[in-house]
Coordinates of C-alpha atoms and ligand atoms in Angstrom, one line a residue:
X194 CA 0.0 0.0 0.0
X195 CA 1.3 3.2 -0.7
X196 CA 1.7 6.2 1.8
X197 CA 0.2 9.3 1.2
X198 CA 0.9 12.3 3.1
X199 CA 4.4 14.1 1.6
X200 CA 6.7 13.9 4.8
X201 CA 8.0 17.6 4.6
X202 CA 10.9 16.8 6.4
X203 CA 12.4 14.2 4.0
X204 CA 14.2 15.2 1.0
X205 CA 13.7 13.3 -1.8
X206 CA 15.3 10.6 -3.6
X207 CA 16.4 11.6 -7.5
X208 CA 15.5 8.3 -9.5
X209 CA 17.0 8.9 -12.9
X210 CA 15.8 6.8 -15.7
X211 CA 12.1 5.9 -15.5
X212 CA 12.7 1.9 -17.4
X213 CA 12.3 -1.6 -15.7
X214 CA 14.8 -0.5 -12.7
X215 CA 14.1 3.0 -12.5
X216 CA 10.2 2.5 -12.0
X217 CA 10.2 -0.4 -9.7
X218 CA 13.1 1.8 -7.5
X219 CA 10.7 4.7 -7.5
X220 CA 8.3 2.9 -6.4
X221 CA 10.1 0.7 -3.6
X222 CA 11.4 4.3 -2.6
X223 CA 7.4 5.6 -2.1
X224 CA 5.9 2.8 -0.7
X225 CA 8.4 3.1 1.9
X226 CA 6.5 7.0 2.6
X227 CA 9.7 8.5 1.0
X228 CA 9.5 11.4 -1.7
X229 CA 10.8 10.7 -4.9
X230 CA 12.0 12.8 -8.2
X231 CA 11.7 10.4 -10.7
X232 CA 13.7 12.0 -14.4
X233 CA 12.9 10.5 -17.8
X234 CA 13.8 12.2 -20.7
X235 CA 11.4 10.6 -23.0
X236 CA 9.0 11.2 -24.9
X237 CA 11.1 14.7 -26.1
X238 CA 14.4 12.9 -26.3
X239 CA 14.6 9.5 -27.1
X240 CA 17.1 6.0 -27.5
X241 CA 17.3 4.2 -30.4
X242 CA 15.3 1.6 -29.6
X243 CA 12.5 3.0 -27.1
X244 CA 9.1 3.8 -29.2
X245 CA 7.2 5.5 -26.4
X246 CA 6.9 8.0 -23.3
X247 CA 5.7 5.1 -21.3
X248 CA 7.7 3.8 -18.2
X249 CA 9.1 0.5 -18.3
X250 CA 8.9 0.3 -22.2
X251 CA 9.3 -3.5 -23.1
X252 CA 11.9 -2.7 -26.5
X253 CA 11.8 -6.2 -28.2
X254 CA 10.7 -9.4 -26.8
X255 CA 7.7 -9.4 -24.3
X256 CA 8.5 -12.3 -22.5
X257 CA 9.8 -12.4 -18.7
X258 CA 10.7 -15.9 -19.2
X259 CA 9.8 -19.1 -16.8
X260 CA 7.2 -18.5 -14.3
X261 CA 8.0 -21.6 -12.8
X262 CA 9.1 -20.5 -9.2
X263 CA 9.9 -24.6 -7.8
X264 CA 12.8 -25.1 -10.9
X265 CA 13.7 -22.4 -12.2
X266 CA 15.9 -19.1 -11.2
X267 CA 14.1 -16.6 -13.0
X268 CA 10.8 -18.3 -12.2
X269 CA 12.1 -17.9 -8.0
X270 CA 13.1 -14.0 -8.9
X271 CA 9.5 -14.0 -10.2
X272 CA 8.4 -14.8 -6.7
X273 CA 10.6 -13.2 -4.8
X274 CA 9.5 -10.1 -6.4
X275 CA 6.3 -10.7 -6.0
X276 CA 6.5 -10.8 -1.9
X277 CA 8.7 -7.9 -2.5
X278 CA 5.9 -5.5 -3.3
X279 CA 6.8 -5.5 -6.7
X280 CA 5.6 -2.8 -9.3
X281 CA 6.6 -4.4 -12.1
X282 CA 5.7 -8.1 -11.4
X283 CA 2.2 -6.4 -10.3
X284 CA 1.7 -5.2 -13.5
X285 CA 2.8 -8.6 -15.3
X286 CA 0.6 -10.4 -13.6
X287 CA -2.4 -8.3 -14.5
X288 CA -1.4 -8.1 -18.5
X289 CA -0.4 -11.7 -18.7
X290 CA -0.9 -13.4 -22.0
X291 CA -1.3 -17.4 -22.7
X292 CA 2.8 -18.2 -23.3
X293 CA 3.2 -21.9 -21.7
X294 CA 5.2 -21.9 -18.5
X295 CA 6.5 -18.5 -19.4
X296 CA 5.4 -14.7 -18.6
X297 CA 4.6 -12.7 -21.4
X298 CA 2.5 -9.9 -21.2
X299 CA 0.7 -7.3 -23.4
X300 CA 3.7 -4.9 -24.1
X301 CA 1.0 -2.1 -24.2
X302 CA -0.8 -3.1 -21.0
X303 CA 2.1 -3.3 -18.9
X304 CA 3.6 0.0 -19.6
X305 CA 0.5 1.8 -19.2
X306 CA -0.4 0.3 -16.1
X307 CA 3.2 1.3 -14.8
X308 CA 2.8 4.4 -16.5
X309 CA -0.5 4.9 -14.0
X310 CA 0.6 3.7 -11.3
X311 CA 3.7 5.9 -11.0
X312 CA 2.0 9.1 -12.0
X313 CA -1.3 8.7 -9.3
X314 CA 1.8 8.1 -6.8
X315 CA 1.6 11.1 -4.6
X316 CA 5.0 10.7 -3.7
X317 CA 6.5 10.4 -7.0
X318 CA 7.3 13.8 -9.0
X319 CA 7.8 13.4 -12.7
X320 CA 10.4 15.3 -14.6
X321 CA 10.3 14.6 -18.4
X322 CA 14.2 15.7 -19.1
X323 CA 17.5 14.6 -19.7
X324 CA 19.9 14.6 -17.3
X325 CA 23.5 15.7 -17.9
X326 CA 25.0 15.9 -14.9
X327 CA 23.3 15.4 -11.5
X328 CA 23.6 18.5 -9.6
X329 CA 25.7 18.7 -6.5
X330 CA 22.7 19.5 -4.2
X331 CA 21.6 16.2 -4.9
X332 CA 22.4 13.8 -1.7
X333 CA 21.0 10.6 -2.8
X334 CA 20.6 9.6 -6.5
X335 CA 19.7 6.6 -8.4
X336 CA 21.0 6.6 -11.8
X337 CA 19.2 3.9 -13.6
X338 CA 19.9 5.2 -17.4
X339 CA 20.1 1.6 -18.9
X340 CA 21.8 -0.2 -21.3
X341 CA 21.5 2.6 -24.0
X342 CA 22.5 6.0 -21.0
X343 CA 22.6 9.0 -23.2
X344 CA 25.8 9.9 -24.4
X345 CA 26.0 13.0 -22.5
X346 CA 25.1 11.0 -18.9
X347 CA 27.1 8.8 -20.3
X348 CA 30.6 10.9 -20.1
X349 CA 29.6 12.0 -16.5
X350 CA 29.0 8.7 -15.3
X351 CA 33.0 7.7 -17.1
X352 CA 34.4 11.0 -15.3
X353 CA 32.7 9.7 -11.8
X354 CA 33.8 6.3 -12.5
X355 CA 37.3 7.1 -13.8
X356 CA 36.3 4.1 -16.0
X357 CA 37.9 4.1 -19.6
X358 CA 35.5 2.9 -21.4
X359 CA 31.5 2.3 -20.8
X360 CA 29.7 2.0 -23.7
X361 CA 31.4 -1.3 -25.0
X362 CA 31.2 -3.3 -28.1
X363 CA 30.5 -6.0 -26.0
X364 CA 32.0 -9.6 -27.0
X365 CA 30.6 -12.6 -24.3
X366 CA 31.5 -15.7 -24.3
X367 CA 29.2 -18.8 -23.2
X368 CA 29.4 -19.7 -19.6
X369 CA 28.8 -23.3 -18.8
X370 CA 27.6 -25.2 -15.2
X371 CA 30.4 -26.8 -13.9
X372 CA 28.3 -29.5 -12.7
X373 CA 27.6 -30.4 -16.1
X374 CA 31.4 -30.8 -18.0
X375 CA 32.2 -34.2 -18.2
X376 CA 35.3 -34.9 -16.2
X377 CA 36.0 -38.2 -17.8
X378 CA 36.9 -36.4 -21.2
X379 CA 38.4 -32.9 -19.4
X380 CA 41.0 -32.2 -16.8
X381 CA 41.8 -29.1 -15.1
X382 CA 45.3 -27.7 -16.0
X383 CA 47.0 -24.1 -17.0
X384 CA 48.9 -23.8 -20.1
X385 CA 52.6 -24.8 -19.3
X386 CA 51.2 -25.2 -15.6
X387 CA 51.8 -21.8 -15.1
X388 CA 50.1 -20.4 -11.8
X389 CA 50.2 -16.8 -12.7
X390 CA 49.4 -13.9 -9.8
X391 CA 46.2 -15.7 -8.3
X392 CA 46.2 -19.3 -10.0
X393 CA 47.2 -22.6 -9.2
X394 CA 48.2 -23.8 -12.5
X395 CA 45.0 -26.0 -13.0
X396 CA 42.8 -23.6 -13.5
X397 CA 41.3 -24.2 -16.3
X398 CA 39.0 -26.7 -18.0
X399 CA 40.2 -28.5 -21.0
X400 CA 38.9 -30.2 -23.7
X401 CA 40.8 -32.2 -26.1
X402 CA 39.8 -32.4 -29.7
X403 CA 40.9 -34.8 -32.3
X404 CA 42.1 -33.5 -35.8
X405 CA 39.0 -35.0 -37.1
X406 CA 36.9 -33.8 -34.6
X407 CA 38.1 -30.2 -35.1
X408 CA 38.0 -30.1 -38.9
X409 CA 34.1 -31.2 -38.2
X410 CA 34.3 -28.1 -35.7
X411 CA 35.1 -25.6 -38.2
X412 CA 32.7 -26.6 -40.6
X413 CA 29.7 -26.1 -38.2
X414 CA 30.7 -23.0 -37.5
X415 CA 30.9 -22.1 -40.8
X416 CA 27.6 -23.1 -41.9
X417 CA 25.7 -22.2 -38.7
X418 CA 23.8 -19.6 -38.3
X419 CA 24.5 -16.4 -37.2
X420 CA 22.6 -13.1 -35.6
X421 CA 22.7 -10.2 -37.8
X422 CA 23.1 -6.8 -36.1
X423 CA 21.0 -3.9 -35.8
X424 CA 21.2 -0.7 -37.2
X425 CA 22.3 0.9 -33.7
X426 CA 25.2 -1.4 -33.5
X427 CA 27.7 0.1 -36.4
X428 CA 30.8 -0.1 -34.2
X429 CA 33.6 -2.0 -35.4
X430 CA 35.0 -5.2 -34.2
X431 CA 37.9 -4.9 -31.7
X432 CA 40.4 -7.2 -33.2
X433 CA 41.3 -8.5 -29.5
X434 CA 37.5 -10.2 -29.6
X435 CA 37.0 -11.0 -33.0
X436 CA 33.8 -13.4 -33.2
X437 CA 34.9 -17.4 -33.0
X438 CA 33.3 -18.1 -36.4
X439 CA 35.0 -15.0 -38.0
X440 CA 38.3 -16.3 -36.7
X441 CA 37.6 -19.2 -38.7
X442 CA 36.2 -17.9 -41.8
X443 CA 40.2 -15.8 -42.1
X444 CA 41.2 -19.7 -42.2
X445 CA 40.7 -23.1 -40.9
X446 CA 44.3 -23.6 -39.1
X447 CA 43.1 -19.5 -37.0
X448 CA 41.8 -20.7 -34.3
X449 CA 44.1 -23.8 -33.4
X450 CA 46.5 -20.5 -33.1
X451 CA 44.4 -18.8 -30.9
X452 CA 41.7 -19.5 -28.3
X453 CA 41.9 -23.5 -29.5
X454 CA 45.7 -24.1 -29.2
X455 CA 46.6 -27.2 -27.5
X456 CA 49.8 -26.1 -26.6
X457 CA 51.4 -26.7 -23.0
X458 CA 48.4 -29.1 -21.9
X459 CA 48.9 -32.8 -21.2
X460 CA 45.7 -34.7 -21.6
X461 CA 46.1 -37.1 -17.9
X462 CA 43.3 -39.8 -19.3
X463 CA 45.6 -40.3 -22.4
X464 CA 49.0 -38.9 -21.8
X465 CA 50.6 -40.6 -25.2
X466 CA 47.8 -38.8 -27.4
X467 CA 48.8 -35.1 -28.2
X468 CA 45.3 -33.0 -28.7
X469 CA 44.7 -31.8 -32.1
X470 CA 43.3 -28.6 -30.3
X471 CA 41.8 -27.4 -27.0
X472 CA 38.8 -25.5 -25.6
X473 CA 39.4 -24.1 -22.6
X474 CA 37.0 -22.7 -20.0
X475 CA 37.9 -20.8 -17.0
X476 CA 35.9 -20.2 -13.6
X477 CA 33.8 -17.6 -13.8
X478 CA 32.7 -16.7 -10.1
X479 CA 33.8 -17.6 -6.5
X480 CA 31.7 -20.2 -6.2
X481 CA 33.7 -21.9 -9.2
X482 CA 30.3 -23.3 -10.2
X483 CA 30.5 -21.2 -13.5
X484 CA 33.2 -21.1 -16.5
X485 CA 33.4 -19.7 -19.4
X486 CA 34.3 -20.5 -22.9
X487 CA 37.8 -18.3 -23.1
X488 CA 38.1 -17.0 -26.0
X489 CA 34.2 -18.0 -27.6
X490 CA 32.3 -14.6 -28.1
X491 CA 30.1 -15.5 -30.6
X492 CA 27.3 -14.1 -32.9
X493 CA 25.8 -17.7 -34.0
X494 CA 22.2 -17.7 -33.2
X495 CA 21.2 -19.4 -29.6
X496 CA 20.4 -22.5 -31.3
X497 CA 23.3 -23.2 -33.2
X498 CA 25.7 -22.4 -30.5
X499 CA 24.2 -25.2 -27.7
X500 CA 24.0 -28.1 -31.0
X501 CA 27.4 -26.8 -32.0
X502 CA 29.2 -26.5 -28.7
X503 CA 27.8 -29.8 -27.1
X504 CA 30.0 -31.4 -30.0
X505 CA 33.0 -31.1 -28.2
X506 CA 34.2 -33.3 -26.7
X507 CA 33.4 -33.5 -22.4
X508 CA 30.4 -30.6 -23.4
X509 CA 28.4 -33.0 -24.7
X510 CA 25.4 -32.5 -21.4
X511 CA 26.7 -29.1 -21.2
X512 CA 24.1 -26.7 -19.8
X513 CA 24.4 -23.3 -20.2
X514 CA 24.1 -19.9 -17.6
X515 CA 24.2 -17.3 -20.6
X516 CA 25.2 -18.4 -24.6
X517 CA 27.4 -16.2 -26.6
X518 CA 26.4 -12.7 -27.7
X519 CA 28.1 -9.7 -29.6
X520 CA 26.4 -6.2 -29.1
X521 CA 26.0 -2.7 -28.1
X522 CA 25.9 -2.1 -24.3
X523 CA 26.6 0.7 -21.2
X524 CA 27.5 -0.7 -17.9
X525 CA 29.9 -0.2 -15.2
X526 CA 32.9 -2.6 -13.4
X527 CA 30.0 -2.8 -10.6
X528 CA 32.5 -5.2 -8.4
X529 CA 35.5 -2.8 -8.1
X530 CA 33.0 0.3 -7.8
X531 CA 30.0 -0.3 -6.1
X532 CA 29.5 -1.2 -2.1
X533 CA 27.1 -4.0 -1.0
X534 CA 24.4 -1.3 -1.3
X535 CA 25.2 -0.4 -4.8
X536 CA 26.4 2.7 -3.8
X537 CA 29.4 4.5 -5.2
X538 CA 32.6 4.0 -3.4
X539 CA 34.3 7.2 -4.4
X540 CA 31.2 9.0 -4.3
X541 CA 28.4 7.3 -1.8
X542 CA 25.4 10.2 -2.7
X543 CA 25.2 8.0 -6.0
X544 CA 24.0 4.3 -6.6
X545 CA 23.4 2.7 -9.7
X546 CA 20.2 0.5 -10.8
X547 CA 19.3 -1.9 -13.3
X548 CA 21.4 -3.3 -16.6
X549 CA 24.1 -0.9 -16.3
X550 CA 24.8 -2.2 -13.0
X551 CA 25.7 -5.5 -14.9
X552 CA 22.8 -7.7 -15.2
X553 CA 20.6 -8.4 -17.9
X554 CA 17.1 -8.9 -18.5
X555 CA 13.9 -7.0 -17.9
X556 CA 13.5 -8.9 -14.7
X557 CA 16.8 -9.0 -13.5
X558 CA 17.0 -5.3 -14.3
X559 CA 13.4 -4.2 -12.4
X560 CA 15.0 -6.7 -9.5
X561 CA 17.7 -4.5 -8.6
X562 CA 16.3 -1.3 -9.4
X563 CA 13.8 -2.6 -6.5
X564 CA 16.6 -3.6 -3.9
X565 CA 18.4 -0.4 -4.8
X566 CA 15.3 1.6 -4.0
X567 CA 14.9 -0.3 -0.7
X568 CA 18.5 0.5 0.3
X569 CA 18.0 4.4 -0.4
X570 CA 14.4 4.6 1.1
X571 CA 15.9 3.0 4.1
X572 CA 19.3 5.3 4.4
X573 CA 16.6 8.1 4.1
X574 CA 14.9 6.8 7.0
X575 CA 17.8 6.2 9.2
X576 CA 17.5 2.6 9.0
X577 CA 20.5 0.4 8.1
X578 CA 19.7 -1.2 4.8
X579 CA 19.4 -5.3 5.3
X580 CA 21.1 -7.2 2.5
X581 CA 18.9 -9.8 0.7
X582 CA 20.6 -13.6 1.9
X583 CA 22.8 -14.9 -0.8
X584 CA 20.8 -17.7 -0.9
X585 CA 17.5 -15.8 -2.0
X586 CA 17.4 -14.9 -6.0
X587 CA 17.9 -11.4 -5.2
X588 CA 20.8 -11.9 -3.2
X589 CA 22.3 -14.1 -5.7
X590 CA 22.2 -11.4 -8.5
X591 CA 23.3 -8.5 -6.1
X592 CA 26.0 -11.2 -5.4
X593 CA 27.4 -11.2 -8.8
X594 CA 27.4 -7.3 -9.3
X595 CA 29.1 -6.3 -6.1
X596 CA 31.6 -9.1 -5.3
X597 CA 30.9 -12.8 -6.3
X598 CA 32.6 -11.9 -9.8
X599 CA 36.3 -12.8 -9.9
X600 CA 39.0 -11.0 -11.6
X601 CA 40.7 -13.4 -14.7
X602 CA 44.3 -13.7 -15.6
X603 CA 43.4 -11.7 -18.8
X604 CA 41.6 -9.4 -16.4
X605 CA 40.1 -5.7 -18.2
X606 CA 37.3 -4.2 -18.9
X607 CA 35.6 -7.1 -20.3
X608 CA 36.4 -9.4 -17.4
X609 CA 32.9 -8.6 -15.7
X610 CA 29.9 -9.4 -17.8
X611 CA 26.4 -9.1 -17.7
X612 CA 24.8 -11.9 -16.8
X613 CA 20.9 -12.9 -16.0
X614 CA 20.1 -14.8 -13.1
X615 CA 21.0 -18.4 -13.2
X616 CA 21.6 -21.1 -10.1
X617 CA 25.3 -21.3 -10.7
X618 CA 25.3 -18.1 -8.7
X619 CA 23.5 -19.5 -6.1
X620 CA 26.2 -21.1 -3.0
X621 CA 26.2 -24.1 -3.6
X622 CA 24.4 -27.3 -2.3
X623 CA 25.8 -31.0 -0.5
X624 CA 26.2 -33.5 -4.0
X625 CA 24.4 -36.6 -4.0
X626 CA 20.8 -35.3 -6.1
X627 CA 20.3 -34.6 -9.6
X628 CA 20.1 -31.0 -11.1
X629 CA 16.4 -31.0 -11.5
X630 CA 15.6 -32.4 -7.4
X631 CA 18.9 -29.6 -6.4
X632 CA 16.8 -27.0 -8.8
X633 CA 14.0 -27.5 -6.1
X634 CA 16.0 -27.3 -3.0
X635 CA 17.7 -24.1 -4.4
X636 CA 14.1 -23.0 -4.9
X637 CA 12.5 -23.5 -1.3
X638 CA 15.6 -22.8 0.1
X639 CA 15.5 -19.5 -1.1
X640 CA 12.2 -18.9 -0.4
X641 CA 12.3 -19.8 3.3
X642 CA 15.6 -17.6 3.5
X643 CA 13.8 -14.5 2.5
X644 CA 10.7 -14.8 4.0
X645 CA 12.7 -14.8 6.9
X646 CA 15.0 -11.8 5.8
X647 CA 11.2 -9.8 5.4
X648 CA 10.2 -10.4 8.5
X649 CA 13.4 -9.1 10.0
X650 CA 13.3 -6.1 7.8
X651 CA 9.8 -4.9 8.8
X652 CA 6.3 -5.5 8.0
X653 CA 6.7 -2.3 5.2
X654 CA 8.7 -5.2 3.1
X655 CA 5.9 -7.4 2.5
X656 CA 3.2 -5.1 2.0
Ligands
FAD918 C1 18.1 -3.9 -28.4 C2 17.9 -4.4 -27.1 C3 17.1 -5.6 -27.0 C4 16.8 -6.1 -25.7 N1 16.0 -7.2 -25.6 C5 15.7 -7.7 -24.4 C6 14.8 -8.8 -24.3 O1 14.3 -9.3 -25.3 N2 14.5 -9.3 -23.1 C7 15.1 -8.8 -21.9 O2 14.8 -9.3 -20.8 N3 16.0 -7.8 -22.0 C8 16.3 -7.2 -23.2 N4 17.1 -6.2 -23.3 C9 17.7 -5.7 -22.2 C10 16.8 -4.6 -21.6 O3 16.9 -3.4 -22.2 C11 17.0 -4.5 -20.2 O4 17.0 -5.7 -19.6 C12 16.1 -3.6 -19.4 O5 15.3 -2.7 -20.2 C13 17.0 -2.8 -18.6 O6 16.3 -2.0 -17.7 P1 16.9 -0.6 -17.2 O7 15.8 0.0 -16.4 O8 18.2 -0.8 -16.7 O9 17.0 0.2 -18.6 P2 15.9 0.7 -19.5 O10 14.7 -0.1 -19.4 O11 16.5 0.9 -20.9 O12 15.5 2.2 -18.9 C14 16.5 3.2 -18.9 C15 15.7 4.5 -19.0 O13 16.6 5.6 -18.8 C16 16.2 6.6 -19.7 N5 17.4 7.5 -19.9 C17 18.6 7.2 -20.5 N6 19.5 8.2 -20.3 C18 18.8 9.2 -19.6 C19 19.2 10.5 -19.1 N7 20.4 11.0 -19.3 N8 18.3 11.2 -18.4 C20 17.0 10.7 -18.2 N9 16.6 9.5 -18.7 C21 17.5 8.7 -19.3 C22 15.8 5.9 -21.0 O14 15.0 6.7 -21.8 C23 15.1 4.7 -20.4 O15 13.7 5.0 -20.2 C24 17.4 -5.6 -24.6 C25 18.2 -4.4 -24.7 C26 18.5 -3.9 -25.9 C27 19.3 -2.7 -26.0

């Protein structure tokens, strides 16, 4: 329920960016009786993909993805959110469409009824205009700007930052369950053993490939296909993460001299047999129940890349957190400059919300744009803000953005990626059941765990 009367003596919170993070933050920020300045700069200025003036503007699909909160991670964020208070879920669930064991919802329907509900908020004050730089008198702001910031926010956000670059050309690689490699086929060892400043010198995953096999590797990737890119997304390639299958269109022997070399690896289940050539994968969070495919950005289409990939050899059941992706996108090194709260270190009056924190997805986005609205509103208040438990969905996510990535050897501005929310960030559970039964532990774990971390946050939480 949301609380009326303007509380003169509270300053308001400056929400800026009225998308999937930026609404559900203003309104986490005014249920909680807090006043809120909520910037947009649509309808007068636009992105390049956003159509309307509406909040929380669904820009291509209009699915939130499983429902199902007993096996699946997004399904449990789903339901998490829901006990939250959520504005966004609220507003999924009322313009759901027929979509199997998925949510999909009337694009329209859903940003209107956002749209609504934030402007008959009394404590919410909407400012249609860009903003370039938030002004100094500003204590506490939310910058929630999205995956397409303008450019303008954009340079202030790299000058607050000190960050290089922010708007990459992003190249991701696929990132694969640990629990799912086939140990039989792979071992663990670092080229040449080498331990390097933080390594033991097995820490990566290999898998051998014959020369057969690998010839038969090239020629899927040739022929598979791939994602062609929007109009938006006319920036070149950085020739440090060239695309796997254009490596091996500029010839068949190019990537058995790059990512795939087998050189410096001894394969222990057949020490006699030299591999033809390697893939390697390399852990991927603390938890080292994530790695990823070093060296496999990739623009083949979904499809193609889990057919393709589960050809090689000990990937065969390989599942996958996130698949491989090549495209325009704005967000920060969140681990090395954010706090717990998602607050700036350098600069504490500013936190940051939603994709360009480093997660991905509408739901993952509206997620933390909700938790980061919690943590101001209570700051406001006086109150210290309670962290979600790590084993809950929502403190799995904020897990990954503030801390539970790990620096690589080849550590730099792509070491941290956007990622949507997935079990293999979850800690983990005792061995012993099968992925679908530990699926459903993770699930009522979680559940128990935050019903628990409600309660000790107040009754306002659940409301
Ligand atoms: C082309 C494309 C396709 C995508 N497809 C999907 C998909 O199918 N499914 C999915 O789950 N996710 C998809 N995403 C990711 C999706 O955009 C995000 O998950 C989600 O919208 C992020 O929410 P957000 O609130 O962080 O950003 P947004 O929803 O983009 O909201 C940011 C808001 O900030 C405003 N803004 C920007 N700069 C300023 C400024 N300086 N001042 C004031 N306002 C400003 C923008 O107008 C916008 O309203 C896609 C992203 C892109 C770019």
């Amino acid at each position: 329920m949301m609380r009326s009367l303007r509380p003169a003596h509270l300053k308001p919170i400056h929400v800026v960016g009225g998308g999937l993070s930026g609404s559900e933050a203003a309104w986490q920020i005014a249920r909680r009786g807090v006043p809120v300045v909520l910037h947009e700069m649509r309808p007068d200025r636009s992105t390049a993909v956003h159509k309307s003036g509406q909040f929380a503007e669904l820009v291509c699909s209009n699915s939130f993805r499983s429902d199902d909160a007993e096996g699946s991670a997004i399904g449990l964020l789903h339901a998490e959110m829901r006990r939250l208070g959520s504005l966004v879920m609220r507003a999924a669930d009322t313009h759901k469409l027929p979509a199997g064991g998925a949510l999909a919802v009337d694009r329209e329907g859903f940003a209107a009824a956002i749209t609504a509900a934030i402007e008959g908020a009394p404590l919410i004050d909407i400012r249609r205009e860009e903003i370039l730089e938030p002004p100094a008198d500003w204590d506490s702001v939310i910058i929630a700007t999205g995956p397409l910031t303008s450019p303008a926010l954009a340079d202030t956000i790299r000058a607050l930052t000190g960050e290089t670059a922010l708007a990459f050309f992003d190249a991701i690689a696929p990132i694969v369950h640990r629990d799912s490699i086939d140990f039989d086929i792979t071992w663990f060892q670092s080229r040449y053993d080498k331990a390097g400043p933080a390594g033991s010198g097995a820490d990566y995953i290999n898998c051998p490939l014959t020369r057969a096999q690998y010839e038969d590797f090239v020629d899927a990737l040739l022929a598979g296909e791939k994602i062609a890119f929007h109009d938006f997304e006319a920036t070149p390639y950085f020739d440090g993460c060239l695309p796997i299958e254009v490596m091996a269109e500029r010839g068949r022997e190019t990537l058995r001299h790059g990512p795939m070399k087998p050189f410096g690896l001894t394969d222990p289940h057949r020490p006699a047999a030299k591999p033809y050539a390697v893939v390697q994968l390399r852990q991927d969070n603390k938890l080292g129940t994530l790695f990823n495919m070093v060296g496999f950005q990739t623009k083949l289409k979904h499809g193609e890349q889990v057919s393709i990939f589960r050809t090689i050899p000990g990937l065969a059941k390989a599942e996958f957190a996130r698949l491989g992706g090549l495209h325009r996108n704005t967000f920060i090194d969140s681990p090395k400059l954010l706090d717990a709260t998602l607050r700036l270190k350098a600069m504490p009056r500013f936190r940051f919300a939603g994709q360009i924190t480093g997660c991905e997805g509408y739901v993952e986005s509206a997620a933390i744009g909700l938790l980061a609205g919690r943590f101001a509103a209570a700051e406001r208040l006086d109150e210290r803000p309670l962290l979600p438990p790590p084993s809950t969905a929502h403190g799995a996510l904020i897990g990954h953005i503030t801390g539970g990535h790990i620096e690589t050897i080849e550590s730099g501005p792509h070491s941290f990626q956007p990622m949507n929310i997935n079990f293999g960030l979850f800690p983990p559970l005792g061995g012993g059941t099968t992925r679908a039964a530990k699926k459903q532990v993770f699930c009522a774990r979680a559940l128990a765990d935050l019903d628990a971390w409600i309660s000790a946050a107040g009754a306002h939480a659940a409301e």
